[in-house]
Structures are given as structure tokens and as C-alpha cells.
Amino acid sequence: MTNEVKILSAGAVKPGLTKVIDAFERDSGNRIQVSFATAPAILKEIGAGATVDVVIAPPNVLDDLVKSGNCVAREAVTLGRIGVGVLVRHGEPLPPIATVNEFKESLLSAESLVYNQASTGIYLEALFESLGISTAVKGKSTRYPDFAAVLNHVSKGKGREIGLGATTVIIENQSRGVKLAGPLPAEIQNYTSYGAALIAENEANEVAQRFMRYLASPTVKSLLTAAGIQ
């Protein structure tokens, strides 16, 4: 029996998941290998036959994997949900975003907007359209495959850039040249839920099954909540 678990996970849960993995390895003596990717990349990697025991992703991604026969639906565990936040370069004044109107005006007055092409970015596209500012911000928007590139762009910027991303990863990276301005206003906030599921072909991995049960424990809930995963 293998004593190792391989996980492919969405990056938004990284701040909480790394603490969960540390605790599991310490308590169980088993080893976990984890890699992080965007939702589209997760589907692509597993579809291409990536060697993975557990996948952590939004429900729609898990549903797609179940339909393709790659996940075991009955083993799914809900981890929680994560909202969208606004970030600026360290030392820059925080843009007013407490209300929807303030948020709109801050985006319109920014020199550039930076966000990803994953779940957050898909929601923001629709949001800008509904707010009537899609055309106005399109020409000054830069999108990247993942948050790491968003972080790099904003932290090394020169002007009044506004970045957007999952609140968890913004908070995690506040020592790397950026600062959380705050979450989106409640009326337009969007939460992405995340769950974990076993890959069908590795269902017999007893350590992976043990890790899935561990994910449903009160200990894990506390660790995830502390990292901003509700």
C-alpha cells in the first residue's frame, strides 16, 4: 500500500490547504504531493492522464470530471467558499470600494485593471457587463492565466493599477508588494465554492481515502476558516 497522496488543486485554496496538508502529514506520518492549477488547467491535466489521487476544484469542474468518469462522486467533500477582493501595490492609496458606485468609479479611474482568466475572471467579465462599464475598462484590462502573474504585474507596476483576485491569495501575498483594499461590495460579491473528490482509478488508495475523511473533520474546518475559506 502506498503511503503517499497526490493532489491537484485550484490555487485559491492554497493558503488553507497547505496548513491542512502540514497537519495531516504530521498526524498521520503519510506524505502528500500537491500541485496547483487553474480550473481549466485541472480539466486539461486530468483529461490528459495526469497521475492524481485527489482533485480539489469548484463544483462545476468536479461535475465535469464525474461525467467523464474520472472522479468518484460519492467521495466529494465540500471545503468552503472564497470571495473576490481588490488589491493594489504596497504604498498606493486604497481605492474606495465600499459601495457599488465607489467600486465602479475606482475601476473607471484606474490606469489599468489586472485579473485572471479562471473562475474569478469569468465572473468579473459578466459583472463589468452588468455594471455597464465593460467597454470602458476593456482597453485597459490585462488578464493572465493565474494569480501569480496578476501579483507580479501589480507589485511591479508604476501607475494606478487595480488587481482583482481571490481574497485568500491576496491576503497570503501581502508581504510580496501588494495590499488587500477589501472585498467586493456585498451586493456584487461572488463566492466560488471548492470541493475535493477522489480520482476513480485511485479509489483503492487507502491513504487518499483517509485524507478525504480528514478533510471533513472539525480540525480542517478551523484551519480553512482561519485562512479565509468560509
Tab-separated table of C-alpha atoms in Angstrom, residues 2-163:
chain	number	residue	atom	x	y	z
A	2	THR	CA	1.311	3.422	-0.913
A	3	ASN	CA	1.680	5.963	1.887
A	4	GLU	CA	1.625	8.926	-0.489
A	5	VAL	CA	-1.238	11.045	-1.828
A	6	LYS	CA	-1.003	13.186	-4.959
A	7	ILE	CA	-3.309	16.200	-5.091
A	8	LEU	CA	-4.131	18.572	-7.939
A	9	SER	CA	-5.835	21.672	-6.571
A	10	ALA	CA	-7.212	25.048	-7.542
A	11	GLY	CA	-4.855	27.784	-6.375
A	12	ALA	CA	-7.415	29.833	-4.435
A	13	VAL	CA	-7.487	27.324	-1.562
A	14	LYS	CA	-3.688	27.131	-1.257
A	15	PRO	CA	-3.363	29.263	1.917
A	16	GLY	CA	-5.664	26.937	3.849
A	17	LEU	CA	-4.806	23.676	2.108
A	18	THR	CA	-1.081	23.924	2.820
A	19	LYS	CA	-1.865	24.154	6.557
A	20	VAL	CA	-4.236	21.183	6.270
A	21	ILE	CA	-1.563	19.134	4.490
A	22	ASP	CA	1.058	20.007	7.115
A	23	ALA	CA	-1.291	18.874	9.888
A	24	PHE	CA	-2.238	15.641	8.092
A	25	GLU	CA	1.386	14.713	7.388
A	26	ARG	CA	2.354	15.454	10.988
A	27	ASP	CA	-0.535	13.448	12.470
A	28	SER	CA	-0.530	10.508	10.046
A	29	GLY	CA	3.081	10.100	9.011
A	30	ASN	CA	1.958	9.943	5.387
A	31	ARG	CA	3.271	12.152	2.609
A	32	ILE	CA	1.311	14.418	0.290
A	33	GLN	CA	2.436	15.900	-3.013
A	34	VAL	CA	0.330	18.851	-4.146
A	35	SER	CA	0.358	20.976	-7.265
A	36	PHE	CA	-1.849	23.971	-8.014
A	37	ALA	CA	-3.501	24.988	-11.266
A	38	THR	CA	-6.450	26.950	-12.638
A	39	ALA	CA	-9.784	25.193	-13.203
A	40	PRO	CA	-9.273	24.897	-17.000
A	41	ALA	CA	-5.774	23.501	-16.456
A	42	ILE	CA	-7.086	20.930	-13.959
A	43	LEU	CA	-9.549	19.585	-16.529
A	44	LYS	CA	-6.833	19.515	-19.170
A	45	GLU	CA	-4.265	17.766	-16.980
A	46	ILE	CA	-6.623	15.064	-15.732
A	47	GLY	CA	-8.060	14.586	-19.203
A	48	ALA	CA	-4.510	14.026	-20.421
A	49	GLY	CA	-3.982	11.294	-17.829
A	50	ALA	CA	-2.164	13.116	-15.018
A	51	THR	CA	-1.307	10.847	-12.077
A	52	VAL	CA	-3.505	12.250	-9.289
A	53	ASP	CA	-5.339	10.743	-6.304
A	54	VAL	CA	-7.437	13.734	-5.208
A	55	VAL	CA	-8.622	16.794	-7.116
A	56	ILE	CA	-9.797	19.994	-5.414
A	57	ALA	CA	-11.808	22.386	-7.573
A	58	PRO	CA	-15.126	24.238	-7.989
A	59	PRO	CA	-18.252	22.022	-8.194
A	60	ASN	CA	-18.710	22.533	-11.937
A	61	VAL	CA	-15.197	21.210	-12.570
A	62	LEU	CA	-15.821	18.191	-10.333
A	63	ASP	CA	-19.121	17.609	-12.162
A	64	ASP	CA	-17.295	17.590	-15.493
A	65	LEU	CA	-14.811	15.076	-14.117
A	66	VAL	CA	-17.609	12.869	-12.783
A	67	LYS	CA	-19.320	12.910	-16.188
A	68	SER	CA	-16.067	11.892	-17.832
A	69	GLY	CA	-15.663	9.022	-15.369
A	70	ASN	CA	-12.550	10.446	-13.737
A	71	CYS	CA	-13.962	11.245	-10.276
A	72	VAL	CA	-15.840	9.267	-7.650
A	73	ALA	CA	-18.850	11.491	-6.900
A	74	ARG	CA	-19.805	9.854	-3.623
A	75	GLU	CA	-16.415	10.759	-2.156
A	76	ALA	CA	-16.832	14.503	-2.718
A	77	VAL	CA	-16.150	16.712	0.326
A	78	THR	CA	-17.107	20.401	0.426
A	79	LEU	CA	-14.274	22.610	1.707
A	80	GLY	CA	-15.934	26.044	1.651
A	81	ARG	CA	-16.253	29.192	-0.426
A	82	ILE	CA	-13.983	32.111	-1.310
A	83	GLY	CA	-14.929	35.645	-2.355
A	84	VAL	CA	-13.314	38.177	-4.697
A	85	GLY	CA	-11.122	41.002	-3.452
A	86	VAL	CA	-9.325	44.095	-4.748
A	87	LEU	CA	-5.567	44.596	-4.454
A	88	VAL	CA	-3.182	47.474	-5.095
A	89	ARG	CA	0.578	47.892	-4.964
A	90	HIS	CA	2.014	48.385	-1.481
A	91	GLY	CA	2.222	52.076	-0.627
A	92	GLU	CA	-0.521	53.121	-3.044
A	93	PRO	CA	-3.704	54.724	-1.621
A	94	LEU	CA	-6.544	52.247	-1.214
A	95	PRO	CA	-9.314	52.831	-3.752
A	96	PRO	CA	-12.799	53.399	-2.299
A	97	ILE	CA	-14.809	50.229	-2.959
A	98	ALA	CA	-17.299	50.081	-0.061
A	99	THR	CA	-20.311	50.639	-2.317
A	100	VAL	CA	-21.105	49.518	-5.846
A	101	ASN	CA	-20.856	53.102	-7.137
A	102	GLU	CA	-17.491	53.608	-5.435
A	103	PHE	CA	-16.246	50.332	-6.893
A	104	LYS	CA	-17.339	51.342	-10.395
A	105	GLU	CA	-15.715	54.787	-10.124
A	106	SER	CA	-12.474	53.289	-8.809
A	107	LEU	CA	-12.277	50.910	-11.762
A	108	LEU	CA	-13.071	53.667	-14.240
A	109	SER	CA	-10.408	55.985	-12.786
A	110	ALA	CA	-7.694	53.325	-12.540
A	111	GLU	CA	-4.972	53.353	-15.182
A	112	SER	CA	-5.251	49.597	-15.633
A	113	LEU	CA	-7.089	46.552	-14.330
A	114	VAL	CA	-5.402	43.191	-13.823
A	115	TYR	CA	-7.158	39.873	-13.204
A	116	ASN	CA	-7.105	36.243	-14.231
A	117	GLN	CA	-8.704	34.066	-16.897
A	118	ALA	CA	-10.009	31.497	-14.403
A	119	SER	CA	-13.182	31.424	-12.254
A	120	THR	CA	-12.676	34.945	-10.865
A	121	GLY	CA	-12.031	36.445	-14.279
A	122	ILE	CA	-15.073	34.788	-15.829
A	123	TYR	CA	-17.277	36.281	-13.118
A	124	LEU	CA	-15.691	39.733	-13.461
A	125	GLU	CA	-16.364	39.775	-17.203
A	126	ALA	CA	-20.074	39.288	-16.539
A	127	LEU	CA	-20.032	41.762	-13.644
A	128	PHE	CA	-18.474	44.562	-15.706
A	129	GLU	CA	-21.095	43.958	-18.365
A	130	SER	CA	-23.934	44.172	-15.828
A	131	LEU	CA	-22.474	47.357	-14.336
A	132	GLY	CA	-22.333	48.966	-17.776
A	133	ILE	CA	-18.558	49.503	-17.732
A	134	SER	CA	-17.400	46.596	-19.892
A	135	THR	CA	-16.490	48.737	-22.902
A	136	ALA	CA	-14.861	51.431	-20.756
A	137	VAL	CA	-12.496	49.027	-18.971
A	138	LYS	CA	-11.792	46.544	-21.750
A	139	GLY	CA	-8.973	48.531	-23.324
A	140	LYS	CA	-7.083	48.904	-20.059
A	141	SER	CA	-7.577	45.368	-18.753
A	142	THR	CA	-4.810	42.759	-18.672
A	143	ARG	CA	-5.658	39.140	-17.957
A	144	TYR	CA	-3.347	36.306	-17.004
A	145	PRO	CA	-3.784	32.535	-16.664
A	146	ASP	CA	-3.319	32.616	-12.873
A	147	PHE	CA	-2.972	34.844	-9.820
A	148	ALA	CA	0.826	34.581	-9.682
A	149	ALA	CA	1.074	36.669	-12.844
A	150	VAL	CA	-1.528	39.140	-11.525
A	151	LEU	CA	0.529	39.540	-8.354
A	152	ASN	CA	3.735	40.090	-10.329
A	153	HIS	CA	2.097	42.698	-12.579
A	154	VAL	CA	0.556	44.739	-9.764
A	155	SER	CA	3.539	44.550	-7.393
A	156	LYS	CA	5.942	45.746	-10.108
A	157	GLY	CA	3.624	48.322	-11.628
A	158	LYS	CA	4.323	52.039	-11.889
A	159	GLY	CA	0.875	53.605	-12.135
A	160	ARG	CA	-2.560	53.266	-10.575
A	161	GLU	CA	-3.139	49.598	-11.234
A	162	ILE	CA	-6.029	47.757	-9.608
A	163	GLY	CA	-5.866	43.995	-9.365
